PDB file of C-alpha atoms in Angstrom:
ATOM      1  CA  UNK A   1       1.656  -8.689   6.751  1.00 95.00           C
ATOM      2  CA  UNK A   2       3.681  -5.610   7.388  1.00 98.00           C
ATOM      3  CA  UNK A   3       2.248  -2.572   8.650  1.00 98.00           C
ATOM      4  CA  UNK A   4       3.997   0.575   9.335  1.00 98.00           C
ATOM      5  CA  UNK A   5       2.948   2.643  11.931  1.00 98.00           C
ATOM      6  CA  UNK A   6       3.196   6.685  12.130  1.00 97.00           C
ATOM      7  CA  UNK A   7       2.104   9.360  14.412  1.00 97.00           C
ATOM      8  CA  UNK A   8       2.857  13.343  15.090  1.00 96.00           C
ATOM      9  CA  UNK A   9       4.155  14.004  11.340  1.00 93.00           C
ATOM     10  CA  UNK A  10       2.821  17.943  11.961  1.00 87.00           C
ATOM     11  CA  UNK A  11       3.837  18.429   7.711  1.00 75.00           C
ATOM     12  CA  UNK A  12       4.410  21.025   7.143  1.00 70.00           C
ATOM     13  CA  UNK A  13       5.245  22.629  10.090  1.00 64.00           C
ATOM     14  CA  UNK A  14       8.080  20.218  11.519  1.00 58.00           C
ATOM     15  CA  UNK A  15       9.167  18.850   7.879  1.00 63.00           C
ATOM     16  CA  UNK A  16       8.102  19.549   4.092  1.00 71.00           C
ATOM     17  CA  UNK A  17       8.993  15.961   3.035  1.00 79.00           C
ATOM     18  CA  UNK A  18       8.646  12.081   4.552  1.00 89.00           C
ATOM     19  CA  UNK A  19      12.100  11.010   5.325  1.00 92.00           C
ATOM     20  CA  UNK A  20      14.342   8.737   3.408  1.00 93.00           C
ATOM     21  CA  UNK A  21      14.139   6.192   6.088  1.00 95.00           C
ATOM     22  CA  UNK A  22      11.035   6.533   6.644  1.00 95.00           C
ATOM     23  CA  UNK A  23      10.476   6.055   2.428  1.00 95.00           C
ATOM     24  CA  UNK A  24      12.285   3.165   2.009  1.00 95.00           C
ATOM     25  CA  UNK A  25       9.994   1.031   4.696  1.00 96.00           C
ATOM     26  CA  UNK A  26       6.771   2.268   2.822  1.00 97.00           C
ATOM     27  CA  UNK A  27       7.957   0.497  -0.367  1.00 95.00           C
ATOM     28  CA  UNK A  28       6.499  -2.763   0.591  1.00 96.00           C
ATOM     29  CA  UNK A  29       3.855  -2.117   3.140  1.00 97.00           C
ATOM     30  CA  UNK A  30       0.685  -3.221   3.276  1.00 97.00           C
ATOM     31  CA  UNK A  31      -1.535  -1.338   5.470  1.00 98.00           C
ATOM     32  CA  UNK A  32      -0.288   2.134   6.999  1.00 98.00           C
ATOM     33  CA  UNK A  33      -1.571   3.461  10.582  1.00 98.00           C
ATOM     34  CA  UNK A  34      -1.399   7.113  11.420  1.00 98.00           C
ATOM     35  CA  UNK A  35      -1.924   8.176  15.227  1.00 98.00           C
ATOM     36  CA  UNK A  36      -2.554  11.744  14.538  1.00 96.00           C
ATOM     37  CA  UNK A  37      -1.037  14.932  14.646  1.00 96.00           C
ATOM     38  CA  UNK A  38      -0.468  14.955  10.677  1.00 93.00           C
ATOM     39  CA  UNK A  39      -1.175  18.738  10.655  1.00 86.00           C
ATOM     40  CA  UNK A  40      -2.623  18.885   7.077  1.00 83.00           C
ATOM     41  CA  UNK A  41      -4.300  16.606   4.803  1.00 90.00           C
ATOM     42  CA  UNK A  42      -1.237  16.794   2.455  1.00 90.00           C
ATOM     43  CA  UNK A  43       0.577  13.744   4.291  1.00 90.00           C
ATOM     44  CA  UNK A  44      -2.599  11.644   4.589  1.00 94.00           C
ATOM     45  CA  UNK A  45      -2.833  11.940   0.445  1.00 93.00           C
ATOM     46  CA  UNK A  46       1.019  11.267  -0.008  1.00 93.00           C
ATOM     47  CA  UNK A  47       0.449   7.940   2.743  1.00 96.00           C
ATOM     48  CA  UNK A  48      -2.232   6.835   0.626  1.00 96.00           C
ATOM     49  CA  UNK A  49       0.230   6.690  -2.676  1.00 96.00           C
ATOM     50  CA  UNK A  50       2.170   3.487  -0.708  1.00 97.00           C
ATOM     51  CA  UNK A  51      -0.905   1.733   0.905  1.00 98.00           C
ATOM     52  CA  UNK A  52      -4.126   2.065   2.556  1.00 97.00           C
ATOM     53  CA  UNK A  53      -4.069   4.714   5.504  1.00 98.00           C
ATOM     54  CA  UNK A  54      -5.616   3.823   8.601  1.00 98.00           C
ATOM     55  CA  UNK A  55      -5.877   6.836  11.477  1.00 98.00           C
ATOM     56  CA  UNK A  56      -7.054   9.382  13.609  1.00 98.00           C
ATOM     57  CA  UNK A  57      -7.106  12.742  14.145  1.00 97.00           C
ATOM     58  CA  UNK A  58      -4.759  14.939  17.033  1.00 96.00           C
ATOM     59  CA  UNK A  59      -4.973  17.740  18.795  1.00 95.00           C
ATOM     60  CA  UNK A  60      -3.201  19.833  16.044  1.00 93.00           C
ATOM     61  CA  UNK A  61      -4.843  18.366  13.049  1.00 94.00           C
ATOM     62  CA  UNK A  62      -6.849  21.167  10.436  1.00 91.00           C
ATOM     63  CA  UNK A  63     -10.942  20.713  10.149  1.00 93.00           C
ATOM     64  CA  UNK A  64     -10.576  18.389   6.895  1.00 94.00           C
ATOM     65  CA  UNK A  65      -8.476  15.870   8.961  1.00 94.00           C
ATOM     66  CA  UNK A  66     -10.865  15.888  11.567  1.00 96.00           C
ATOM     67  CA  UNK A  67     -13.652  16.249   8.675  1.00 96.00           C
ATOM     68  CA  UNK A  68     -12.149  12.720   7.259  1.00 96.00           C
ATOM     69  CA  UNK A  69     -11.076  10.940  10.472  1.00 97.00           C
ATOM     70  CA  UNK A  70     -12.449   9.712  13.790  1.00 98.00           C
ATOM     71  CA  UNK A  71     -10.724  10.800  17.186  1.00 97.00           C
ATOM     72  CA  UNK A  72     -10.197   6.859  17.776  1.00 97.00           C
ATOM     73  CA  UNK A  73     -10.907   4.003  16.073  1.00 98.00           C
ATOM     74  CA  UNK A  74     -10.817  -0.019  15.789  1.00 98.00           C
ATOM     75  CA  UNK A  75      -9.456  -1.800  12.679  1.00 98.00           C
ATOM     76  CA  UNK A  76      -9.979  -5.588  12.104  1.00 97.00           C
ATOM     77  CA  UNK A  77      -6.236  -6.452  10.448  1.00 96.00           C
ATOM     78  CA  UNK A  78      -4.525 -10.055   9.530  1.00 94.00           C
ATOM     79  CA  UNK A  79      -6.443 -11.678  12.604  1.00 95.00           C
ATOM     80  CA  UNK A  80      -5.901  -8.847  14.788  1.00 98.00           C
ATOM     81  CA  UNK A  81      -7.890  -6.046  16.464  1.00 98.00           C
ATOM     82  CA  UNK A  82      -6.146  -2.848  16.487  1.00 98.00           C
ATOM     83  CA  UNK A  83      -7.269   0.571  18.448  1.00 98.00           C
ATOM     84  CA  UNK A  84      -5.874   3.535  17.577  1.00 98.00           C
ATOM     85  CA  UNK A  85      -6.307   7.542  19.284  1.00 98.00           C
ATOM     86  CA  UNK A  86      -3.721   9.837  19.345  1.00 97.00           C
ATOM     87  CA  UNK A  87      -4.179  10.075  23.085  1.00 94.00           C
ATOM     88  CA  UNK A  88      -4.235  13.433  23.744  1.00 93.00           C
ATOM     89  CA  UNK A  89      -6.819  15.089  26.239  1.00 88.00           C
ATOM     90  CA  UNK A  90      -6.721  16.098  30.371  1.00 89.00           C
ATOM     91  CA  UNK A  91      -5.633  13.993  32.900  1.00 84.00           C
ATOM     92  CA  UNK A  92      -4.036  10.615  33.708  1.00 89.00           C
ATOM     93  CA  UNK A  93      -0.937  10.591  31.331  1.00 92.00           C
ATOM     94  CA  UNK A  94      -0.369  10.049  27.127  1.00 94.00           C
ATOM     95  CA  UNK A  95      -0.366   6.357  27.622  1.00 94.00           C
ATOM     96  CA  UNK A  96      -2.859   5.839  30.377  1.00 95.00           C
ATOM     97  CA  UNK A  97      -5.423   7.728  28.584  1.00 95.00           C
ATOM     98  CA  UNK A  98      -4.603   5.979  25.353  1.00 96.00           C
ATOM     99  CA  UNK A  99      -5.883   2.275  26.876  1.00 95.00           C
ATOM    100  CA  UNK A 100      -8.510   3.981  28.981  1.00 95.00           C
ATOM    101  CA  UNK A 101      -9.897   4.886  25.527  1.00 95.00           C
ATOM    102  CA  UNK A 102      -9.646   0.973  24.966  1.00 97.00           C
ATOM    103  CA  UNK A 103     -11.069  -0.475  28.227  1.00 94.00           C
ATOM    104  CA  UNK A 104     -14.605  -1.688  26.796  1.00 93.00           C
ATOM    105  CA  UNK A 105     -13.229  -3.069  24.092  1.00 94.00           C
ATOM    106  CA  UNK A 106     -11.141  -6.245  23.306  1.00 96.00           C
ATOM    107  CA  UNK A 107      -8.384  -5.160  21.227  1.00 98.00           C
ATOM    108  CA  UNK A 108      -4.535  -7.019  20.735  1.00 98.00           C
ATOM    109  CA  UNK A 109      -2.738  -3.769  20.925  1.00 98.00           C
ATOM    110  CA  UNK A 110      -3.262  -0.232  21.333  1.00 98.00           C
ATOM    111  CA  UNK A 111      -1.277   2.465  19.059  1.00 98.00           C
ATOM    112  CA  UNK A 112      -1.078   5.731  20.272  1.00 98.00           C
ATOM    113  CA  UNK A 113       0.658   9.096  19.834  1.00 97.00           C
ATOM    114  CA  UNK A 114       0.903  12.613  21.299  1.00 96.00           C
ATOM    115  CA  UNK A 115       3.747  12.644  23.391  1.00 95.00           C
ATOM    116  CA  UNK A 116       6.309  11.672  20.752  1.00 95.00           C
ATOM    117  CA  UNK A 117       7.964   9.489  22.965  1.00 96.00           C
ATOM    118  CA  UNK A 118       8.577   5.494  21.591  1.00 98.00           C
ATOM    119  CA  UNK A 119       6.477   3.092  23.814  1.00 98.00           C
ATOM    120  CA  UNK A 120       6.464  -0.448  23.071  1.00 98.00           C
ATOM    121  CA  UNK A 121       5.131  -2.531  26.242  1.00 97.00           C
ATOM    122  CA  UNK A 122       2.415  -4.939  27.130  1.00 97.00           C
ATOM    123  CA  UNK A 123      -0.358  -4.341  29.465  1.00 94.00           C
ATOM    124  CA  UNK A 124      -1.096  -7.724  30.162  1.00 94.00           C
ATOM    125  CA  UNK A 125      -2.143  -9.694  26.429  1.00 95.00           C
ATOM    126  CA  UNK A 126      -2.169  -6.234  24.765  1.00 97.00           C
ATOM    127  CA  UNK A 127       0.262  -4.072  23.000  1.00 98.00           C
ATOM    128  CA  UNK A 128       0.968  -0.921  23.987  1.00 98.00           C
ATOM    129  CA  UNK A 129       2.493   0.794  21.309  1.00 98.00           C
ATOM    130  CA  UNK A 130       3.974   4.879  20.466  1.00 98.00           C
ATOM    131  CA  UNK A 131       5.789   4.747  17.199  1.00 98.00           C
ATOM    132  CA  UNK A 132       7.031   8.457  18.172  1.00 97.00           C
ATOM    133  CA  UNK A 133       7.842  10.937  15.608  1.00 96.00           C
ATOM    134  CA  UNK A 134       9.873  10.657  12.289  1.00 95.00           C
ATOM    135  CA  UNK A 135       9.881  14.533  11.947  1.00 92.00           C
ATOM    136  CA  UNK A 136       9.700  15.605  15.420  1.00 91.00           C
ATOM    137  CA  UNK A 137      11.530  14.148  17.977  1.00 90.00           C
ATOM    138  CA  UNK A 138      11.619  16.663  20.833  1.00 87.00           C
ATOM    139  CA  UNK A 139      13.326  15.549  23.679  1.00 90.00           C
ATOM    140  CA  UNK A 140      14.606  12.365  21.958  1.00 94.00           C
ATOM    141  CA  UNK A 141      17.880  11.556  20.702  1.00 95.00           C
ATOM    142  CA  UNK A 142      16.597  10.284  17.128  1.00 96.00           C
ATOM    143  CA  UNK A 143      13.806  10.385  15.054  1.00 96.00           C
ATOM    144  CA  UNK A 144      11.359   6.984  15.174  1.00 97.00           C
ATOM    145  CA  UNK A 145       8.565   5.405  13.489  1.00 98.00           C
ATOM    146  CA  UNK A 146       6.974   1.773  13.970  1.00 98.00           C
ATOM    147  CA  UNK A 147       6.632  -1.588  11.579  1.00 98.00           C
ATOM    148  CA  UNK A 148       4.564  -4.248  13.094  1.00 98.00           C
ATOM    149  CA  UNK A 149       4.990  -7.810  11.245  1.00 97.00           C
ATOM    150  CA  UNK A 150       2.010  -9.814  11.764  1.00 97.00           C
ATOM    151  CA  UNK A 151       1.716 -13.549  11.394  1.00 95.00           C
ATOM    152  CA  UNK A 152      -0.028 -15.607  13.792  1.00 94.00           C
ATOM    153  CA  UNK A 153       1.472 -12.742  16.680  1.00 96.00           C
ATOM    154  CA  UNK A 154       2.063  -9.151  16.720  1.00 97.00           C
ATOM    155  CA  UNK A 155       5.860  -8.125  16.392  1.00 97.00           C
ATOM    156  CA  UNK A 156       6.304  -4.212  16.623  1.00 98.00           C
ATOM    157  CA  UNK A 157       9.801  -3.004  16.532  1.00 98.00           C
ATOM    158  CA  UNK A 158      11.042   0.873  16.378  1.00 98.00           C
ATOM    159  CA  UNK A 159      12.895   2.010  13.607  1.00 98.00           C
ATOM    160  CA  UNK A 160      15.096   4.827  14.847  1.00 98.00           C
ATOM    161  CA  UNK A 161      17.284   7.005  13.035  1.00 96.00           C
ATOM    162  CA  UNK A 162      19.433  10.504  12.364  1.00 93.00           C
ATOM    163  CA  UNK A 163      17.971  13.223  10.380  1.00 75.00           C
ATOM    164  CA  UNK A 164      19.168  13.635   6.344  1.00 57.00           C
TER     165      UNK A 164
END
């Protein structure tokens, strides 16, 4: 099962369009996760054209993101319990917040967002995973999204590339 994995899109604001890249994994996906920050409800809608959209809402989203989506959530998927948040909020950094949201639970891997930086580490059995941005990459030298294969394990790699 593939799954690809976005966060911190901010359409329109950073981008009017998904990337080519970023286009040519969604062909054959099954299941997409969004870690917030979309902006508008106009990505969510084009996502939804390639797959079924799981996600949350940021810290930048409009009121009919957060209207539609929870500020973190669990998703049963090929086997696997997934939590996702964007991770935004005071205190304790990006990450550490992001499995703090996670510690009563028993989830395989945690997907986060926020800080548009790429994360992909384990904290003990789970994943720890930041797909960064594929239309805002800050301080980073390329632009990055996530795919995570699953099978009878989780295998998350970064796709990173140049702007069109």
């Amino acid at each position: 099962m593939k799954i690809v994995v976005l966060s911190d899109t901010h359409f329109p604001k950073r981008k009017k369009g998904l990337p080519t890249r970023l286009l040519e994994e969604l062909k054959d996906v099954e299941i997409i996760i969004h870690a917030g920050d979309w902006l508008t409800i106009d990505v969510y809608h084009e996502l939804q054209a390639y797959a079924r959209v799981e996600g949350v809402y940021g810290n930048v989203d409009d009121e009919e993101i957060i209207g539609l989506l929870p500020s973190q959530k669990i998703v049963e998927v090929g086997g696997f319990t997934i939590g996702i948040t964007h991770g935004h909020g005071k205190g304790k950094t990006t990450e550490k917040r992001a499995i703090a949201s996670f510690e009563e639970e028993k989830v395989d891997c945690i997907i986060f967002g926020h800080s548009h930086i790429p994360v992909k580490r384990y904290e003990g059995d789970i994943l720890i995973f930041n797909p960064g941005s594929p239309t805002d990459k800050r301080r980073q030298k390329l632009f990055s999204f996530g795919v995570i294969t699953l099978s009878d394990k989780i295998i998350a790699e970064h796709i990173f590339f140049n702007e069109e």
